[in-house]
Amino acid sequence: MPEKRALFVKALNSAKEIGVKIIGSYADAPGHTVYLIIEADTALQIAQLFDPILELGDTEIKPVADSMKLLDQMKEQD
């Protein structure tokens, strides 16, 4: 288990070098689940961040956007 934790920490520490900004990291310890809020310019950067830790378990990546910015953009288009 310590080696898995070390691999996870190493991956997160590489984020800045890859060009990924970690905005938040939240853990559900009893559920063995970690949630990351990240910002990246490309899908490749996200893949580079997660590639070393995919073997640790299931990974689900969902792209999201700032709701308020989206609403502002829609108002501008009207």
PDB file of C-alpha atoms in Angstrom:
ATOM      1  CA  MET A   1       0.000   0.000   0.000  1.00  0.00           C
ATOM      2  CA  PRO A   2       2.767   2.562   0.718  1.00  0.00           C
ATOM      3  CA  GLU A   3       4.122   2.094  -2.820  1.00  0.00           C
ATOM      4  CA  LYS A   4       0.676   2.840  -4.290  1.00  0.00           C
ATOM      5  CA  ARG A   5       0.422   5.976  -2.170  1.00  0.00           C
ATOM      6  CA  ALA A   6       3.910   7.039  -3.285  1.00  0.00           C
ATOM      7  CA  LEU A   7       2.975   6.515  -6.940  1.00  0.00           C
ATOM      8  CA  PHE A   8      -0.173   8.624  -6.501  1.00  0.00           C
ATOM      9  CA  VAL A   9       1.738  11.430  -4.769  1.00  0.00           C
ATOM     10  CA  LYS A  10       4.436  11.355  -7.455  1.00  0.00           C
ATOM     11  CA  ALA A  11       1.796  11.686 -10.177  1.00  0.00           C
ATOM     12  CA  LEU A  12       0.142  14.646  -8.451  1.00  0.00           C
ATOM     13  CA  ASN A  13       3.507  16.302  -7.908  1.00  0.00           C
ATOM     14  CA  SER A  14       4.156  16.077 -11.664  1.00  0.00           C
ATOM     15  CA  ALA A  15       1.037  18.125 -12.495  1.00  0.00           C
ATOM     16  CA  LYS A  16       2.761  21.504 -12.662  1.00  0.00           C
ATOM     17  CA  GLU A  17       5.530  20.149 -14.894  1.00  0.00           C
ATOM     18  CA  ILE A  18       2.903  18.683 -17.251  1.00  0.00           C
ATOM     19  CA  GLY A  19       0.971  21.958 -17.290  1.00  0.00           C
ATOM     20  CA  VAL A  20      -1.994  20.805 -15.217  1.00  0.00           C
ATOM     21  CA  LYS A  21      -3.274  22.958 -12.373  1.00  0.00           C
ATOM     22  CA  ILE A  22      -4.747  21.073  -9.418  1.00  0.00           C
ATOM     23  CA  ILE A  23      -7.536  23.279  -8.115  1.00  0.00           C
ATOM     24  CA  GLY A  24      -8.731  20.873  -5.438  1.00  0.00           C
ATOM     25  CA  SER A  25      -8.232  17.350  -4.164  1.00  0.00           C
ATOM     26  CA  TYR A  26     -10.858  15.653  -2.010  1.00  0.00           C
ATOM     27  CA  ALA A  27     -10.876  12.192  -0.468  1.00  0.00           C
ATOM     28  CA  ASP A  28     -13.682   9.876   0.570  1.00  0.00           C
ATOM     29  CA  ALA A  29     -11.397   7.691   2.693  1.00  0.00           C
ATOM     30  CA  PRO A  30     -14.009   5.070   3.669  1.00  0.00           C
ATOM     31  CA  GLY A  31     -15.032   4.776   0.013  1.00  0.00           C
ATOM     32  CA  HIS A  32     -11.416   4.608  -1.209  1.00  0.00           C
ATOM     33  CA  THR A  33     -12.216   7.380  -3.681  1.00  0.00           C
ATOM     34  CA  VAL A  34     -10.334  10.557  -4.555  1.00  0.00           C
ATOM     35  CA  TYR A  35     -11.847  13.460  -6.456  1.00  0.00           C
ATOM     36  CA  LEU A  36      -9.610  15.946  -8.253  1.00  0.00           C
ATOM     37  CA  ILE A  37     -10.639  19.274  -9.714  1.00  0.00           C
ATOM     38  CA  ILE A  38      -8.011  20.098 -12.319  1.00  0.00           C
ATOM     39  CA  GLU A  39      -7.482  22.615 -15.095  1.00  0.00           C
ATOM     40  CA  ALA A  40      -5.674  21.700 -18.305  1.00  0.00           C
ATOM     41  CA  ASP A  41      -5.437  23.097 -21.812  1.00  0.00           C
ATOM     42  CA  THR A  42      -5.462  19.713 -23.555  1.00  0.00           C
ATOM     43  CA  ALA A  43      -6.711  16.176 -23.099  1.00  0.00           C
ATOM     44  CA  LEU A  44      -3.112  15.033 -23.596  1.00  0.00           C
ATOM     45  CA  GLN A  45      -2.058  16.810 -20.402  1.00  0.00           C
ATOM     46  CA  ILE A  46      -4.804  15.024 -18.490  1.00  0.00           C
ATOM     47  CA  ALA A  47      -3.738  11.685 -19.958  1.00  0.00           C
ATOM     48  CA  GLN A  48      -0.125  12.360 -18.975  1.00  0.00           C
ATOM     49  CA  LEU A  49      -1.175  13.133 -15.405  1.00  0.00           C
ATOM     50  CA  PHE A  50      -3.281  10.002 -14.965  1.00  0.00           C
ATOM     51  CA  ASP A  51      -1.303   7.494 -17.045  1.00  0.00           C
ATOM     52  CA  PRO A  52       1.080   6.466 -14.221  1.00  0.00           C
ATOM     53  CA  ILE A  53      -1.764   5.836 -11.768  1.00  0.00           C
ATOM     54  CA  LEU A  54      -4.359   4.099 -13.947  1.00  0.00           C
ATOM     55  CA  GLU A  55      -3.208   0.730 -12.614  1.00  0.00           C
ATOM     56  CA  LEU A  56      -4.202   1.740  -9.077  1.00  0.00           C
ATOM     57  CA  GLY A  57      -7.913   1.341  -9.739  1.00  0.00           C
ATOM     58  CA  ASP A  58     -10.840   2.617 -11.738  1.00  0.00           C
ATOM     59  CA  THR A  59     -10.543   6.107 -13.183  1.00  0.00           C
ATOM     60  CA  GLU A  60     -13.392   8.246 -14.405  1.00  0.00           C
ATOM     61  CA  ILE A  61     -12.669  11.593 -16.052  1.00  0.00           C
ATOM     62  CA  LYS A  62     -15.497  14.052 -16.683  1.00  0.00           C
ATOM     63  CA  PRO A  63     -14.893  17.372 -18.411  1.00  0.00           C
ATOM     64  CA  VAL A  64     -16.819  20.220 -16.830  1.00  0.00           C
ATOM     65  CA  ALA A  65     -17.037  23.973 -17.302  1.00  0.00           C
ATOM     66  CA  ASP A  66     -17.773  26.977 -15.120  1.00  0.00           C
ATOM     67  CA  SER A  67     -21.578  27.325 -15.215  1.00  0.00           C
ATOM     68  CA  MET A  68     -21.552  31.084 -14.737  1.00  0.00           C
ATOM     69  CA  LYS A  69     -19.119  31.596 -17.623  1.00  0.00           C
ATOM     70  CA  LEU A  70     -21.272  29.406 -19.835  1.00  0.00           C
ATOM     71  CA  LEU A  71     -24.365  31.445 -18.934  1.00  0.00           C
ATOM     72  CA  ASP A  72     -22.497  34.666 -19.705  1.00  0.00           C
ATOM     73  CA  GLN A  73     -21.452  33.288 -23.089  1.00  0.00           C
ATOM     74  CA  MET A  74     -25.047  32.322 -23.857  1.00  0.00           C
ATOM     75  CA  LYS A  75     -26.248  35.822 -22.941  1.00  0.00           C
ATOM     76  CA  GLU A  76     -23.675  37.315 -25.315  1.00  0.00           C
ATOM     77  CA  GLN A  77     -24.990  35.133 -28.147  1.00  0.00           C
ATOM     78  CA  ASP A  78     -28.602  36.273 -27.658  1.00  0.00           C
TER      79      ASP A  78
END
